[in-house]
Amino acid sequence: IRQASRHLRTQYHPAYDTEPFAEQQVADAGDISCNPYNNKYGTY
């Protein structure tokens, strides 16, 4: 996800006719721990 965030440079999404970054607050939370087998312990 973090690598893909570089591709989110445009503010306008023509397919959905919306500006997602104008409508929502967005922040880069950095790297997160992720356990695909147990979400309870994989995310904090």
mmCIF file of N, CA and C in Angstrom:
data_model
loop_
_atom_site.group_PDB
_atom_site.id
_atom_site.type_symbol
_atom_site.label_atom_id
_atom_site.label_comp_id
_atom_site.label_asym_id
_atom_site.label_seq_id
_atom_site.Cartn_x
_atom_site.Cartn_y
_atom_site.Cartn_z
ATOM 1 N N ILE A 1 0.831 -1.182 0.000
ATOM 2 C CA ILE A 1 0.000 0.000 0.000
ATOM 3 C C ILE A 1 0.879 1.250 0.000
ATOM 4 N N ARG A 2 1.911 1.239 0.802
ATOM 5 C CA ARG A 2 2.743 2.434 0.906
ATOM 6 C C ARG A 2 3.435 2.746 -0.417
ATOM 7 N N GLN A 3 3.925 1.720 -1.114
ATOM 8 C CA GLN A 3 4.537 1.944 -2.417
ATOM 9 C C GLN A 3 3.525 2.523 -3.398
ATOM 10 N N ALA A 4 2.292 2.060 -3.327
ATOM 11 C CA ALA A 4 1.254 2.534 -4.245
ATOM 12 C C ALA A 4 0.823 3.955 -3.928
ATOM 13 N N SER A 5 1.069 4.433 -2.718
ATOM 14 C CA SER A 5 0.636 5.785 -2.364
ATOM 15 C C SER A 5 1.356 6.843 -3.195
ATOM 16 N N ARG A 6 2.473 6.491 -3.789
ATOM 17 C CA ARG A 6 3.169 7.436 -4.663
ATOM 18 C C ARG A 6 2.363 7.740 -5.918
ATOM 19 N N HIS A 7 1.507 6.824 -6.305
ATOM 20 C CA HIS A 7 0.717 6.991 -7.520
ATOM 21 C C HIS A 7 -0.521 7.853 -7.295
ATOM 22 N N LEU A 8 -0.781 8.249 -6.087
ATOM 23 C CA LEU A 8 -1.972 9.031 -5.769
ATOM 24 C C LEU A 8 -1.680 10.527 -5.836
ATOM 25 N N ARG A 9 -1.127 10.967 -6.912
ATOM 26 C CA ARG A 9 -0.745 12.375 -7.029
ATOM 27 C C ARG A 9 -1.881 13.254 -7.509
ATOM 28 N N THR A 10 -2.793 12.700 -8.280
ATOM 29 C CA THR A 10 -3.882 13.525 -8.790
ATOM 30 C C THR A 10 -4.965 13.660 -7.737
ATOM 31 N N GLN A 11 -5.595 14.797 -7.715
ATOM 32 C CA GLN A 11 -6.642 15.051 -6.735
ATOM 33 C C GLN A 11 -8.014 14.631 -7.235
ATOM 34 N N TYR A 12 -8.172 14.532 -8.544
ATOM 35 C CA TYR A 12 -9.489 14.261 -9.125
ATOM 36 C C TYR A 12 -9.526 12.855 -9.707
ATOM 37 N N HIS A 13 -10.578 12.095 -9.416
ATOM 38 C CA HIS A 13 -10.759 10.750 -9.955
ATOM 39 C C HIS A 13 -11.883 10.805 -10.984
ATOM 40 N N PRO A 14 -11.550 10.778 -12.283
ATOM 41 C CA PRO A 14 -12.565 10.977 -13.317
ATOM 42 C C PRO A 14 -13.600 9.864 -13.402
ATOM 43 N N ALA A 15 -13.229 8.632 -13.107
ATOM 44 C CA ALA A 15 -14.193 7.529 -13.204
ATOM 45 C C ALA A 15 -15.309 7.662 -12.176
ATOM 46 N N TYR A 16 -14.975 8.178 -11.000
ATOM 47 C CA TYR A 16 -15.969 8.334 -9.934
ATOM 48 C C TYR A 16 -16.451 9.777 -9.775
ATOM 49 N N ASP A 17 -15.883 10.685 -10.579
ATOM 50 C CA ASP A 17 -16.247 12.101 -10.534
ATOM 51 C C ASP A 17 -16.188 12.645 -9.103
ATOM 52 N N THR A 18 -15.039 12.428 -8.467
ATOM 53 C CA THR A 18 -14.879 12.846 -7.082
ATOM 54 C C THR A 18 -13.438 13.263 -6.811
ATOM 55 N N GLU A 19 -13.241 13.959 -5.726
ATOM 56 C CA GLU A 19 -11.915 14.328 -5.248
ATOM 57 C C GLU A 19 -11.729 13.694 -3.874
ATOM 58 N N PRO A 20 -11.192 12.474 -3.807
ATOM 59 C CA PRO A 20 -11.127 11.756 -2.526
ATOM 60 C C PRO A 20 -10.316 12.464 -1.443
ATOM 61 N N PHE A 21 -9.239 13.164 -1.822
ATOM 62 C CA PHE A 21 -8.423 13.824 -0.812
ATOM 63 C C PHE A 21 -9.051 15.119 -0.327
ATOM 64 N N ALA A 22 -10.001 15.650 -1.055
ATOM 65 C CA ALA A 22 -10.718 16.841 -0.610
ATOM 66 C C ALA A 22 -11.860 16.467 0.331
ATOM 67 N N GLU A 23 -12.347 15.227 0.208
ATOM 68 C CA GLU A 23 -13.490 14.786 1.009
ATOM 69 C C GLU A 23 -13.092 14.039 2.277
ATOM 70 N N GLN A 24 -11.873 13.513 2.326
ATOM 71 C CA GLN A 24 -11.415 12.726 3.471
ATOM 72 C C GLN A 24 -10.065 13.238 3.948
ATOM 73 N N GLN A 25 -9.790 13.033 5.218
ATOM 74 C CA GLN A 25 -8.474 13.349 5.753
ATOM 75 C C GLN A 25 -7.594 12.124 5.548
ATOM 76 N N VAL A 26 -6.424 12.311 4.945
ATOM 77 C CA VAL A 26 -5.542 11.205 4.604
ATOM 78 C C VAL A 26 -4.183 11.449 5.247
ATOM 79 N N ALA A 27 -3.607 10.396 5.837
ATOM 80 C CA ALA A 27 -2.279 10.493 6.437
ATOM 81 C C ALA A 27 -1.505 9.215 6.165
ATOM 82 N N ASP A 28 -0.204 9.346 6.021
ATOM 83 C CA ASP A 28 0.661 8.186 5.848
ATOM 84 C C ASP A 28 1.046 7.701 7.237
ATOM 85 N N ALA A 29 0.608 6.517 7.598
ATOM 86 C CA ALA A 29 0.864 5.976 8.930
ATOM 87 C C ALA A 29 2.170 5.201 9.000
ATOM 88 N N GLY A 30 2.902 5.147 7.920
ATOM 89 C CA GLY A 30 4.161 4.419 7.914
ATOM 90 C C GLY A 30 3.932 2.931 7.780
ATOM 91 N N ASP A 31 4.931 2.166 8.133
ATOM 92 C CA ASP A 31 4.825 0.715 8.047
ATOM 93 C C ASP A 31 3.988 0.184 9.202
ATOM 94 N N ILE A 32 3.149 -0.783 8.920
ATOM 95 C CA ILE A 32 2.339 -1.406 9.961
ATOM 96 C C ILE A 32 2.648 -2.890 10.003
ATOM 97 N N SER A 33 2.439 -3.491 11.145
ATOM 98 C CA SER A 33 2.602 -4.935 11.232
ATOM 99 C C SER A 33 1.330 -5.593 10.723
ATOM 100 N N CYS A 34 1.484 -6.694 10.060
ATOM 101 C CA CYS A 34 0.326 -7.365 9.488
ATOM 102 C C CYS A 34 0.534 -8.865 9.575
ATOM 103 N N ASN A 35 -0.411 -9.545 10.174
ATOM 104 C CA ASN A 35 -0.385 -10.995 10.259
ATOM 105 C C ASN A 35 -1.600 -11.514 9.503
ATOM 106 N N PRO A 36 -1.420 -12.124 8.336
ATOM 107 C CA PRO A 36 -2.573 -12.554 7.542
ATOM 108 C C PRO A 36 -3.374 -13.680 8.181
ATOM 109 N N TYR A 37 -2.830 -14.314 9.207
ATOM 110 C CA TYR A 37 -3.517 -15.441 9.829
ATOM 111 C C TYR A 37 -4.282 -15.053 11.087
ATOM 112 N N ASN A 38 -3.965 -13.894 11.664
ATOM 113 C CA ASN A 38 -4.631 -13.491 12.892
ATOM 114 C C ASN A 38 -4.675 -11.966 12.966
ATOM 115 N N ASN A 39 -5.778 -11.374 12.542
ATOM 116 C CA ASN A 39 -5.892 -9.919 12.526
ATOM 117 C C ASN A 39 -5.884 -9.305 13.913
ATOM 118 N N LYS A 40 -6.336 -10.043 14.913
ATOM 119 C CA LYS A 40 -6.370 -9.502 16.269
ATOM 120 C C LYS A 40 -4.969 -9.149 16.754
ATOM 121 N N TYR A 41 -3.991 -9.984 16.447
ATOM 122 C CA TYR A 41 -2.630 -9.749 16.905
ATOM 123 C C TYR A 41 -1.754 -9.103 15.840
ATOM 124 N N GLY A 42 -2.233 -9.036 14.625
ATOM 125 C CA GLY A 42 -1.439 -8.476 13.539
ATOM 126 C C GLY A 42 -1.554 -6.978 13.409
ATOM 127 N N THR A 43 -2.599 -6.387 13.980
ATOM 128 C CA THR A 43 -2.767 -4.940 13.898
ATOM 129 C C THR A 43 -2.920 -4.370 15.300
ATOM 130 N N TYR A 44 -2.366 -3.205 15.500
ATOM 131 C CA TYR A 44 -2.425 -2.572 16.820
ATOM 132 C C TYR A 44 -3.146 -1.273 16.715
#
